[in-house]
Amino acid sequence: MTPDLLQAALYAALLVVIAVPLGLYMARVFSGEATFLAPLERALLAPAGIRGEEGQHWTRYALSLIAFNAAGFLVLFLLLRFQNLLPLNPQGFDGVPAHLAFNTAISFVTNTNWQSYGGETTLSHLSQMVGLTTQNFVSAASGMAVAAAVARGFAGRQVRTIGNFWSDLVRSVLYVLLPLSVLLAIAFVATGMPQTLAASVDATTVEGGRQTLALGPVASQIAIKQLGTNGGGFFNVNSAHPFENPTAISNLLSLLAILALPVAFCFTYGRMVGDRRQGVALFAAMGVMLVLAFVVLYAAERIGNPLHAGLVAPGSGNMEGKDVRFGIIGSALWAVATTAASNGSVNAMHDSLTPLGGLVAMLQMQLGEIVFGGVGVGLTGMLLFVILTVFLAGLMVGRTPEYLGKKIEAREVKLAALTLMVMPIGALALAAIAIVAGAAQGSIQDAGPHGLSELLYAYSSATGNNGSAFAGFNANVPFHNTMLGLAMMLGRFGYIVPILAIAGSLAAKKTAPASAGTFPTHGPVFVVLLVVTILIVGALTFLPVLALGPIAEQVSILAAKTF
């Protein structure tokens, strides 16, 4: 166990070492202080008649974002539908069915990357490179743009604008995502990850048989898949595939890439609002919750399944569905990181996690992907909880709630509270409709509580824009492809639009200096209150259904009952 904990500690230390300077660099990028690529920015924006220095009201900012994403959805949908008529299709794949193209296009546009298909058996190289990889960049950049706009709104004083979406989008790609992806892709190729336009290669197995191995431009897609918290794999089994994750080095690089930008955004936010302590407080709250999740999930997997006593070596834990190269610690770190960051990639099968391990992964998504969360949008999701926490603190001390010197009034609280309905509607209401409609029963693999967990995990993952799945759930049917697509849209824009509205509202307000009665939002008391608020909201919302799924399954295992 000691080597495992040392590995986890080393990972955490490396992550912080990377994230702090990266966060401060991104603050310079979004504040307009980094200008070494300004000629290229202007060259990209000028043909569209866009002036990057022209600020936008929050409504115009939101409309620009929605219009851009709608256009991206249409282009990707058509590309998938007609890939059989387009070049770079050495496998000769047919066009993707309409319901699957709809689901996939929404999935990648919303930064979810839910995959109801096997990439190596469904999509051409053109679809993978031009369609999916492009959306991996711009969907992540859209989330980064939102975070930058929100930070400006929270820091602004009596202004009507929160930045320019088009400029933020371009700067996110040029200054951050593209250079980091190039470096990471080169590192991945060095570890043995393929990067080729060849369709496949024939290999001779140890037994002397022949096997055809799918190939393609893997490294370039995996780099942005991890950095952009996209998570969609080139291959069906994602980063459990040896071509997507060849070595322990590629595993570590991927783990660092998954959380690097989400963690960095805490420090970006602190610098952009002019109070680094605020960013550190958010980092502390997210970090505490991430550590708690890791401890529970790792302990559950290390203890293993009591029904396997006498069948496996003592102390080996639950190795079902895990790669022996990475073991329990490597799988646990990845499972916690990928569900905390709305990344969704996997190096082990989450369907094979113990019930409590699966509960941790599921709950992180159900909380709204705010434990660092997706690139940019994870931070904004946490800020919604900050507003609610400040409101509750104001009630307790009998003062008008304030944050960063601005009063939090009814408009902001209502908008923040409205977002609390997003996850229950997407994860619970749509899953319930699937059960009532009879679509759930034919798609689950297992009976009993685990079957419910498979369904619940799928809709929680879609609404949380995560993209991971309990592998036993068959989502590639018209009903689930459609409903999961709707859940992804709700989970993406149901958070983005309210937080932009709050940012616009706060930007127009005056700031008042802190007084003796001001509740500090950067100290340990606030961090604890923030964490407790999040856990209470999550528990009240999802505990009943979790009791019917993973908790009931864990109790059944302890009672030696199987289904």
Coordinates of C-alpha atoms in Angstrom, one line a residue:
M1 CA 0.0 0.0 0.0
T2 CA 2.9 2.4 0.8
P3 CA 4.2 2.4 -2.8
D4 CA 0.6 3.1 -4.0
L5 CA 0.2 6.1 -1.7
L6 CA 3.7 7.4 -2.7
Q7 CA 2.6 7.2 -6.4
A8 CA -0.5 9.1 -5.6
A9 CA 1.4 11.8 -3.7
L10 CA 3.9 12.1 -6.6
Y11 CA 1.1 12.5 -9.0
A12 CA -0.5 15.2 -6.9
A13 CA 2.8 17.1 -6.5
L14 CA 3.6 17.0 -10.2
L15 CA 0.1 18.2 -11.0
V16 CA 0.4 21.3 -8.8
V17 CA 3.9 22.0 -10.1
I18 CA 2.5 22.1 -13.6
A19 CA -0.8 23.8 -12.9
V20 CA 0.3 26.9 -10.9
P21 CA 2.6 28.4 -13.7
L22 CA 0.2 27.2 -16.4
G23 CA -2.7 29.0 -14.6
L24 CA -0.8 32.2 -14.3
Y25 CA 0.2 32.0 -18.0
M26 CA -3.5 31.6 -19.0
A27 CA -4.4 34.6 -16.9
R28 CA -2.0 36.6 -19.0
V29 CA -3.5 35.1 -22.2
F30 CA -7.1 36.0 -21.3
S31 CA -6.1 39.4 -19.9
G32 CA -4.5 40.3 -23.3
E33 CA -1.0 40.6 -21.8
A34 CA 0.3 37.7 -24.0
T35 CA 0.4 39.1 -27.5
F36 CA 3.3 37.2 -29.3
L37 CA 0.7 35.6 -31.6
A38 CA -1.4 38.8 -32.2
P39 CA -0.7 38.9 -36.0
L40 CA -2.0 35.4 -36.4
E41 CA -5.1 36.2 -34.2
R42 CA -6.0 39.2 -36.4
A43 CA -5.4 37.1 -39.5
L44 CA -8.0 34.5 -38.3
L45 CA -10.6 37.0 -37.1
A46 CA -10.4 39.7 -39.8
P47 CA -11.9 37.6 -42.6
A48 CA -15.1 37.2 -40.5
G49 CA -15.2 41.0 -39.8
I50 CA -14.5 40.4 -36.1
R51 CA -12.6 42.8 -34.0
G52 CA -11.2 40.9 -31.0
E53 CA -10.9 44.0 -28.8
E54 CA -14.6 44.7 -29.1
G55 CA -16.4 43.6 -25.9
Q56 CA -19.7 41.8 -25.9
H57 CA -22.7 42.0 -23.5
W58 CA -23.3 38.6 -21.8
T59 CA -26.3 38.0 -24.1
R60 CA -24.3 38.5 -27.2
Y61 CA -21.4 36.5 -25.8
A62 CA -23.8 33.6 -25.1
L63 CA -25.5 33.8 -28.5
S64 CA -22.1 33.8 -30.3
L65 CA -21.1 30.7 -28.4
I66 CA -24.4 28.9 -29.1
A67 CA -24.3 29.9 -32.8
F68 CA -20.8 28.6 -33.1
N69 CA -21.6 25.3 -31.5
A70 CA -24.7 24.9 -33.5
A71 CA -22.7 25.3 -36.7
G72 CA -20.1 22.8 -35.5
F73 CA -22.9 20.3 -34.7
L74 CA -24.3 20.6 -38.3
V75 CA -20.9 20.2 -40.0
L76 CA -20.0 17.2 -37.9
F77 CA -23.4 15.6 -38.3
L78 CA -23.1 15.9 -42.1
L79 CA -19.5 14.7 -42.1
L80 CA -20.5 11.5 -40.2
R81 CA -23.5 10.8 -42.3
F82 CA -21.7 11.0 -45.6
Q83 CA -18.2 9.8 -44.6
N84 CA -18.6 7.0 -47.2
L85 CA -18.6 9.6 -50.0
L86 CA -15.5 11.4 -48.6
P87 CA -11.8 10.7 -48.8
L88 CA -9.5 9.3 -46.1
N89 CA -11.7 6.3 -45.6
P90 CA -9.3 3.4 -46.2
Q91 CA -11.5 1.0 -44.3
G92 CA -14.5 1.7 -46.6
F93 CA -16.9 2.4 -43.7
D94 CA -20.5 3.3 -44.5
G95 CA -22.1 6.6 -43.4
V96 CA -23.0 6.7 -39.7
P97 CA -26.8 6.1 -39.0
A98 CA -28.8 9.3 -38.3
H99 CA -29.5 8.6 -34.7
L100 CA -25.8 7.7 -34.0
A101 CA -24.5 10.7 -36.0
F102 CA -26.9 13.0 -34.0
N103 CA -25.7 11.6 -30.7
T104 CA -22.0 11.7 -31.7
A105 CA -22.2 15.3 -33.1
I106 CA -23.8 16.6 -29.9
S107 CA -21.4 14.6 -27.8
F108 CA -18.3 16.1 -29.3
V109 CA -19.7 19.6 -29.6
T110 CA -20.6 19.7 -25.9
N111 CA -17.2 18.4 -24.9
T112 CA -18.8 15.1 -23.6
N113 CA -17.4 12.6 -26.1
W114 CA -19.8 10.0 -25.2
Q115 CA -19.3 7.1 -27.7
S116 CA -22.1 4.7 -28.5
Y117 CA -19.8 3.1 -31.1
G118 CA -16.3 1.6 -31.6
G119 CA -14.1 4.2 -33.3
E120 CA -11.9 1.7 -35.1
T121 CA -14.9 -0.1 -36.6
T122 CA -17.2 2.9 -37.3
L123 CA -15.4 6.1 -38.3
S124 CA -13.1 6.9 -41.2
H125 CA -9.8 8.7 -40.7
L126 CA -11.4 11.9 -42.0
S127 CA -14.2 11.7 -39.4
Q128 CA -11.6 11.1 -36.7
M129 CA -9.2 13.8 -37.7
V130 CA -11.3 16.6 -39.2
G131 CA -14.5 15.9 -37.4
L132 CA -13.7 14.7 -33.9
T133 CA -10.3 16.2 -33.3
T134 CA -11.5 19.6 -34.5
Q135 CA -14.3 19.6 -32.0
N136 CA -12.0 18.4 -29.3
F137 CA -10.1 21.7 -29.7
V138 CA -13.0 24.1 -30.2
S139 CA -15.4 22.5 -27.6
A140 CA -12.6 22.8 -25.0
A141 CA -11.8 26.3 -26.2
S142 CA -15.5 27.2 -25.8
G143 CA -15.4 26.1 -22.1
M144 CA -12.2 28.1 -21.6
A145 CA -13.7 31.2 -23.1
V146 CA -16.7 30.9 -20.8
A147 CA -14.4 30.7 -17.7
A148 CA -12.4 33.8 -18.9
A149 CA -15.7 35.7 -19.5
V150 CA -17.0 34.8 -16.1
A151 CA -13.8 35.9 -14.4
R152 CA -14.0 39.2 -16.1
G153 CA -17.6 39.6 -15.1
F154 CA -16.9 38.8 -11.4
A155 CA -13.9 41.2 -11.5
G156 CA -15.6 44.0 -13.5
R157 CA -16.8 47.3 -12.0
Q158 CA -19.9 48.9 -13.6
V159 CA -19.2 47.6 -17.1
R160 CA -21.6 46.1 -19.6
T161 CA -19.2 43.7 -21.4
I162 CA -17.4 40.5 -20.4
G163 CA -15.0 40.1 -23.3
N164 CA -15.3 38.8 -26.8
F165 CA -16.2 35.2 -27.4
W166 CA -14.4 35.0 -30.8
S167 CA -11.2 36.4 -29.4
D168 CA -11.3 34.2 -26.4
L169 CA -12.0 31.1 -28.6
V170 CA -9.0 31.8 -30.9
R171 CA -6.7 32.7 -28.0
S172 CA -7.6 29.5 -26.2
V173 CA -6.6 27.4 -29.2
L174 CA -3.5 29.4 -30.3
Y175 CA -1.9 30.1 -27.0
V176 CA -2.8 27.0 -24.9
L177 CA -4.4 24.0 -26.5
L178 CA -2.5 23.8 -29.8
P179 CA 1.0 24.2 -28.5
L180 CA 0.4 21.9 -25.5
S181 CA -1.2 19.3 -27.8
V182 CA 1.7 19.3 -30.2
L183 CA 4.2 18.7 -27.4
L184 CA 2.1 16.0 -25.8
A185 CA 1.5 14.2 -29.1
I186 CA 5.2 14.1 -29.7
A187 CA 5.7 12.6 -26.3
F188 CA 3.0 10.1 -26.9
V189 CA 4.6 9.0 -30.2
A190 CA 7.9 8.6 -28.3
T191 CA 6.1 6.1 -25.9
G192 CA 5.0 4.0 -28.8
M193 CA 1.6 5.4 -29.7
P194 CA 0.7 5.2 -33.4
Q195 CA 0.5 8.2 -35.7
T196 CA -0.2 7.1 -39.2
L197 CA -2.7 7.3 -42.0
A198 CA -2.5 3.5 -42.5
A199 CA -5.7 1.6 -41.8
S200 CA -4.2 -1.5 -40.2
V201 CA -1.2 -3.7 -39.9
D202 CA -1.0 -7.5 -39.8
A203 CA 0.8 -9.1 -36.9
T204 CA 1.9 -12.6 -35.9
T205 CA 0.8 -13.7 -32.5
V206 CA 2.9 -15.6 -30.0
E207 CA 1.0 -18.8 -30.9
G208 CA 1.9 -18.2 -34.6
G209 CA -1.6 -16.9 -35.6
R210 CA -2.3 -13.9 -37.8
Q211 CA -4.0 -10.8 -36.4
T212 CA -5.1 -7.5 -38.0
L213 CA -4.5 -4.5 -35.8
A214 CA -6.3 -1.2 -36.4
L215 CA -4.1 1.9 -36.8
G216 CA -4.6 5.5 -37.5
P217 CA -3.7 9.1 -36.4
V218 CA -4.0 8.1 -32.8
A219 CA -1.4 10.3 -30.9
S220 CA -2.7 13.6 -32.2
Q221 CA -6.3 12.8 -31.2
I222 CA -5.3 11.4 -27.8
A223 CA -3.3 14.5 -26.9
I224 CA -6.2 16.9 -27.2
K225 CA -8.6 14.2 -25.9
Q226 CA -6.8 14.4 -22.5
L227 CA -5.8 18.1 -22.5
G228 CA -9.3 19.3 -23.5
T229 CA -11.1 17.0 -21.0
N230 CA -12.7 15.5 -24.0
G231 CA -12.0 11.8 -23.3
G232 CA -13.3 10.2 -26.5
G233 CA -11.0 7.4 -27.6
F234 CA -9.7 6.4 -31.0
F235 CA -10.4 2.8 -30.1
N236 CA -13.5 1.3 -28.5
V237 CA -11.8 0.4 -25.1
N238 CA -10.3 3.9 -24.9
S239 CA -7.1 4.3 -22.9
A240 CA -7.3 0.6 -21.8
H241 CA -6.1 -0.1 -25.4
P242 CA -2.3 -0.6 -25.7
F243 CA -2.1 1.7 -28.7
E244 CA -3.8 4.5 -26.8
N245 CA -1.8 3.9 -23.6
P246 CA 1.3 1.9 -24.4
T247 CA 3.4 2.4 -21.2
A248 CA 3.5 3.6 -17.7
I249 CA 4.9 6.9 -18.9
S250 CA 2.0 7.4 -21.3
N251 CA -0.3 6.6 -18.4
L252 CA 1.3 9.2 -16.2
L253 CA 1.4 11.8 -19.0
S254 CA -2.3 11.2 -19.7
L255 CA -3.2 11.5 -16.0
L256 CA -1.4 14.8 -15.7
A257 CA -3.0 16.1 -18.9
I258 CA -6.5 15.2 -17.7
L259 CA -6.4 17.6 -14.7
A260 CA -3.7 20.1 -15.7
L261 CA -5.9 22.7 -17.3
P262 CA -8.9 22.3 -14.9
V263 CA -6.6 22.7 -11.9
A264 CA -4.7 25.6 -13.5
F265 CA -7.9 27.5 -14.0
C266 CA -8.2 28.0 -10.3
F267 CA -5.0 30.0 -10.3
T268 CA -6.1 31.8 -13.6
Y269 CA -9.3 32.9 -11.8
G270 CA -7.5 34.2 -8.8
R271 CA -5.2 36.4 -10.8
M272 CA -7.9 37.6 -13.1
V273 CA -10.2 38.8 -10.2
G274 CA -7.2 40.4 -8.5
D275 CA -7.2 38.2 -5.4
R276 CA -5.1 35.0 -5.7
R277 CA -6.5 33.9 -2.4
Q278 CA -9.9 33.3 -4.0
G279 CA -8.3 30.9 -6.5
V280 CA -6.4 29.1 -3.8
A281 CA -9.7 28.7 -1.8
L282 CA -11.4 27.1 -4.8
F283 CA -8.4 24.9 -5.4
A284 CA -8.5 23.8 -1.7
A285 CA -12.2 23.0 -1.8
M286 CA -11.9 21.0 -5.0
G287 CA -8.7 19.3 -3.8
V288 CA -10.3 18.2 -0.5
M289 CA -13.2 16.6 -2.4
L290 CA -10.8 14.9 -4.9
V291 CA -8.7 13.4 -2.2
L292 CA -11.8 12.2 -0.3
A293 CA -13.1 10.6 -3.6
F294 CA -9.7 8.9 -4.2
V295 CA -9.5 7.5 -0.7
V296 CA -12.9 5.9 -0.8
L297 CA -12.5 4.5 -4.3
Y298 CA -9.0 3.2 -3.8
A299 CA -10.0 1.6 -0.4
A300 CA -13.0 -0.1 -2.0
E301 CA -10.9 -1.5 -4.9
R302 CA -8.1 -2.5 -2.5
I303 CA -10.4 -4.4 -0.2
G304 CA -12.1 -6.0 -3.2
N305 CA -15.1 -8.3 -3.4
P306 CA -15.7 -10.5 -0.3
L307 CA -17.4 -13.0 -2.6
H308 CA -14.0 -13.7 -4.2
A309 CA -12.4 -14.7 -0.9
G310 CA -10.4 -17.9 -1.5
L311 CA -10.6 -17.5 -5.2
V312 CA -7.9 -14.8 -5.6
A313 CA -4.6 -14.2 -3.9
P314 CA -5.0 -12.5 -0.5
G315 CA -4.4 -8.7 -0.7
S316 CA -4.8 -8.6 -4.5
G317 CA -8.0 -6.5 -4.2
N318 CA -10.4 -6.2 -7.1
M319 CA -8.4 -6.6 -10.3
E320 CA -11.4 -7.4 -12.5
G321 CA -11.5 -5.1 -15.6
K322 CA -8.0 -3.6 -14.8
D323 CA -4.7 -3.7 -16.6
V324 CA -2.0 -5.5 -14.7
R325 CA 0.5 -2.9 -15.9
F326 CA -1.2 -0.2 -13.9
G327 CA -2.8 -2.1 -11.1
I328 CA -5.3 -0.8 -8.6
I329 CA -3.5 2.4 -7.9
G330 CA -3.2 3.4 -11.5
S331 CA -6.8 2.5 -12.2
A332 CA -8.1 4.2 -9.1
L333 CA -6.2 7.5 -9.9
W334 CA -7.5 7.5 -13.4
A335 CA -11.1 6.7 -12.4
V336 CA -11.2 9.5 -9.9
A337 CA -9.4 12.0 -12.2
T338 CA -11.5 11.3 -15.3
T339 CA -14.9 11.6 -13.4
A340 CA -13.7 14.7 -11.5
A341 CA -12.6 16.4 -14.7
S342 CA -15.5 15.5 -17.0
N343 CA -12.9 13.8 -19.1
G344 CA -14.5 10.4 -19.4
S345 CA -11.5 8.4 -20.7
V346 CA -10.8 5.2 -19.0
N347 CA -7.8 2.8 -18.5
A348 CA -10.0 0.3 -16.7
M349 CA -13.6 -0.8 -17.1
H350 CA -15.8 1.2 -14.6
D351 CA -18.5 -1.5 -15.0
S352 CA -16.0 -3.8 -13.0
L353 CA -15.5 -1.4 -10.2
T354 CA -16.8 -2.4 -6.8
P355 CA -20.2 -1.0 -6.0
L356 CA -18.7 1.7 -3.7
G357 CA -16.0 2.5 -6.3
G358 CA -18.6 2.9 -8.9
L359 CA -20.7 5.1 -6.6
V360 CA -17.7 7.5 -6.1
A361 CA -17.2 7.8 -9.9
M362 CA -21.0 8.3 -10.4
L363 CA -21.4 10.9 -7.6
Q364 CA -18.6 13.0 -8.9
M365 CA -20.5 13.4 -12.1
Q366 CA -23.8 13.9 -10.3
L367 CA -22.4 16.8 -8.3
G368 CA -22.2 18.7 -11.6
E369 CA -18.6 18.0 -12.5
I370 CA -17.3 20.7 -10.2
V371 CA -14.3 18.9 -8.7
F372 CA -12.0 20.7 -11.1
G373 CA -14.5 19.6 -13.8
G374 CA -14.2 20.2 -17.6
V375 CA -11.7 22.7 -18.9
G376 CA -13.1 26.1 -17.9
V377 CA -16.7 25.0 -17.2
G378 CA -15.7 23.1 -14.1
L379 CA -14.5 26.3 -12.5
T380 CA -17.8 28.1 -13.5
G381 CA -19.8 25.2 -12.1
M382 CA -18.0 25.6 -8.8
L383 CA -18.6 29.4 -8.8
L384 CA -22.4 28.7 -8.9
F385 CA -22.0 26.8 -5.7
V386 CA -19.9 29.6 -4.3
I387 CA -22.8 32.0 -4.9
L388 CA -25.2 29.6 -3.1
T389 CA -22.7 29.2 -0.2
V390 CA -22.3 32.9 0.1
F391 CA -26.0 33.3 0.2
L392 CA -26.4 30.7 2.9
A393 CA -23.6 32.3 4.9
G394 CA -25.4 35.7 4.6
L395 CA -28.5 34.1 6.0
M396 CA -26.6 32.7 9.0
V397 CA -25.0 36.0 9.9
G398 CA -27.9 38.2 9.0
R399 CA -26.1 40.2 6.3
T400 CA -26.6 40.8 2.6
P401 CA -24.4 38.2 1.0
E402 CA -21.3 39.6 -0.8
Y403 CA -18.7 38.1 -3.1
L404 CA -15.6 40.0 -4.3
G405 CA -17.1 43.2 -2.9
K406 CA -20.4 42.9 -4.8
K407 CA -23.8 42.1 -3.3
I408 CA -25.3 38.8 -4.3
E409 CA -29.0 39.6 -4.8
A410 CA -32.1 37.7 -5.8
R411 CA -31.3 37.5 -9.5
E412 CA -27.9 35.8 -9.0
V413 CA -29.3 33.4 -6.4
K414 CA -32.2 32.4 -8.6
L415 CA -30.0 31.8 -11.6
A416 CA -27.6 29.7 -9.5
A417 CA -30.4 27.7 -7.9
L418 CA -31.9 27.1 -11.3
T419 CA -28.8 25.2 -12.3
L420 CA -29.4 22.7 -9.4
M421 CA -32.2 21.3 -11.5
V422 CA -30.0 20.4 -14.5
M423 CA -28.5 17.2 -13.2
P424 CA -31.7 15.8 -11.6
I425 CA -33.6 16.4 -14.9
G426 CA -30.9 14.9 -17.1
A427 CA -29.8 12.1 -14.9
L428 CA -33.0 11.1 -13.0
A429 CA -35.9 12.3 -15.1
L430 CA -34.6 11.1 -18.5
A431 CA -33.4 7.8 -17.0
A432 CA -36.9 7.4 -15.5
I433 CA -38.5 8.0 -18.9
A434 CA -36.2 5.3 -20.3
I435 CA -37.5 2.9 -17.7
V436 CA -41.1 3.8 -18.2
A437 CA -40.8 3.6 -22.0
G438 CA -39.3 0.1 -21.7
A439 CA -36.0 1.2 -23.4
A440 CA -33.8 0.6 -20.3
Q441 CA -34.5 -3.0 -19.8
G442 CA -33.2 -4.1 -23.2
S443 CA -30.0 -2.1 -22.9
I444 CA -28.7 -3.1 -19.4
Q445 CA -26.4 -6.1 -19.1
D446 CA -26.9 -7.1 -15.5
A447 CA -29.9 -7.8 -13.3
G448 CA -30.6 -6.3 -9.9
P449 CA -29.1 -3.1 -8.5
H450 CA -26.1 -3.1 -10.9
G451 CA -28.5 -2.9 -13.9
L452 CA -30.0 0.3 -12.4
S453 CA -26.4 1.6 -11.8
E454 CA -25.6 1.0 -15.5
L455 CA -28.6 3.1 -16.6
L456 CA -28.0 5.8 -14.0
Y457 CA -24.3 6.0 -14.8
A458 CA -25.0 6.5 -18.5
Y459 CA -27.5 9.4 -18.0
S460 CA -25.3 11.0 -15.2
S461 CA -22.3 10.8 -17.5
A462 CA -24.2 12.4 -20.4
T463 CA -25.7 15.2 -18.3
G464 CA -22.4 15.8 -16.6
N465 CA -20.7 16.0 -20.0
N466 CA -18.3 13.3 -18.9
G467 CA -18.6 10.5 -21.5
S468 CA -17.5 7.5 -19.5
A469 CA -19.8 4.5 -19.1
F470 CA -20.5 1.3 -17.4
A471 CA -19.5 -0.9 -20.3
G472 CA -22.4 -3.2 -19.9
F473 CA -24.9 -0.6 -21.0
N474 CA -25.9 -0.7 -24.8
A475 CA -26.6 2.9 -25.7
N476 CA -26.4 2.4 -29.5
V477 CA -30.2 2.3 -30.1
P478 CA -32.3 5.2 -31.4
F479 CA -34.0 5.9 -28.1
H480 CA -30.9 6.2 -26.0
N481 CA -28.9 8.0 -28.6
T482 CA -31.6 10.6 -28.8
M483 CA -32.2 11.0 -25.1
L484 CA -28.6 11.0 -24.2
G485 CA -28.0 13.7 -26.8
L486 CA -30.7 15.8 -25.2
A487 CA -29.1 15.2 -21.8
M488 CA -25.7 16.4 -23.1
M489 CA -27.2 19.6 -24.5
L490 CA -29.0 20.3 -21.2
G491 CA -25.8 19.6 -19.2
R492 CA -23.7 21.9 -21.3
F493 CA -25.8 24.9 -21.9
G494 CA -28.0 24.6 -18.8
Y495 CA -24.9 25.6 -16.8
I496 CA -23.2 27.9 -19.3
V497 CA -26.0 30.4 -20.0
P498 CA -27.0 31.0 -16.3
I499 CA -23.3 31.6 -15.2
L500 CA -22.8 34.0 -18.1
A501 CA -26.0 35.8 -17.0
I502 CA -24.6 36.0 -13.5
A503 CA -21.3 37.3 -14.7
G504 CA -23.0 40.0 -16.8
S505 CA -25.1 41.0 -13.8
L506 CA -22.1 41.2 -11.4
A507 CA -20.0 43.1 -14.0
A508 CA -22.5 46.0 -14.0
K509 CA -22.5 46.3 -10.2
K510 CA -20.5 48.6 -7.9
T511 CA -17.9 47.2 -5.5
A512 CA -17.8 48.1 -1.9
P513 CA -14.7 47.8 0.4
A514 CA -14.7 44.9 2.9
S515 CA -15.8 45.8 6.4
A516 CA -15.7 44.1 9.8
G517 CA -18.9 42.3 9.0
T518 CA -17.9 41.0 5.6
F519 CA -17.8 37.2 5.5
P520 CA -14.3 36.2 4.1
T521 CA -14.5 33.9 1.1
H522 CA -10.8 32.9 1.0
G523 CA -10.3 31.2 4.4
P524 CA -10.6 27.7 5.7
V525 CA -14.1 28.3 7.2
F526 CA -15.5 29.2 3.8
V527 CA -13.8 26.2 2.2
V528 CA -15.4 23.9 4.7
L529 CA -18.8 25.6 4.2
L530 CA -18.5 25.3 0.5
V531 CA -17.6 21.6 0.6
V532 CA -20.5 20.9 3.0
T533 CA -22.9 22.8 0.8
I534 CA -22.0 20.8 -2.2
L535 CA -22.2 17.4 -0.4
I536 CA -25.5 18.2 1.2
V537 CA -27.0 19.3 -2.2
G538 CA -25.7 16.2 -3.8
A539 CA -26.8 13.9 -1.0
L540 CA -30.3 15.2 -0.9
T541 CA -30.7 14.9 -4.6
F542 CA -29.2 11.6 -5.4
L543 CA -29.0 9.5 -2.2
P544 CA -32.4 7.9 -2.8
V545 CA -31.5 6.5 -6.2
L546 CA -28.0 5.6 -5.1
A547 CA -29.5 3.6 -2.3
L548 CA -31.3 1.5 -4.9
G549 CA -28.3 1.1 -7.1
P550 CA -24.7 0.8 -5.8
I551 CA -25.5 1.0 -2.1
A552 CA -28.0 -1.9 -2.4
E553 CA -25.5 -3.8 -4.5
Q554 CA -22.8 -3.4 -1.8
V555 CA -25.2 -4.5 0.9
S556 CA -26.2 -7.5 -1.2
I557 CA -22.5 -8.5 -1.7
L558 CA -21.9 -8.3 2.1
A559 CA -25.0 -10.6 2.5
A560 CA -23.5 -13.0 -0.1
K561 CA -26.4 -12.4 -2.5
T562 CA -26.0 -12.2 -6.2
F563 CA -28.4 -11.5 -9.1

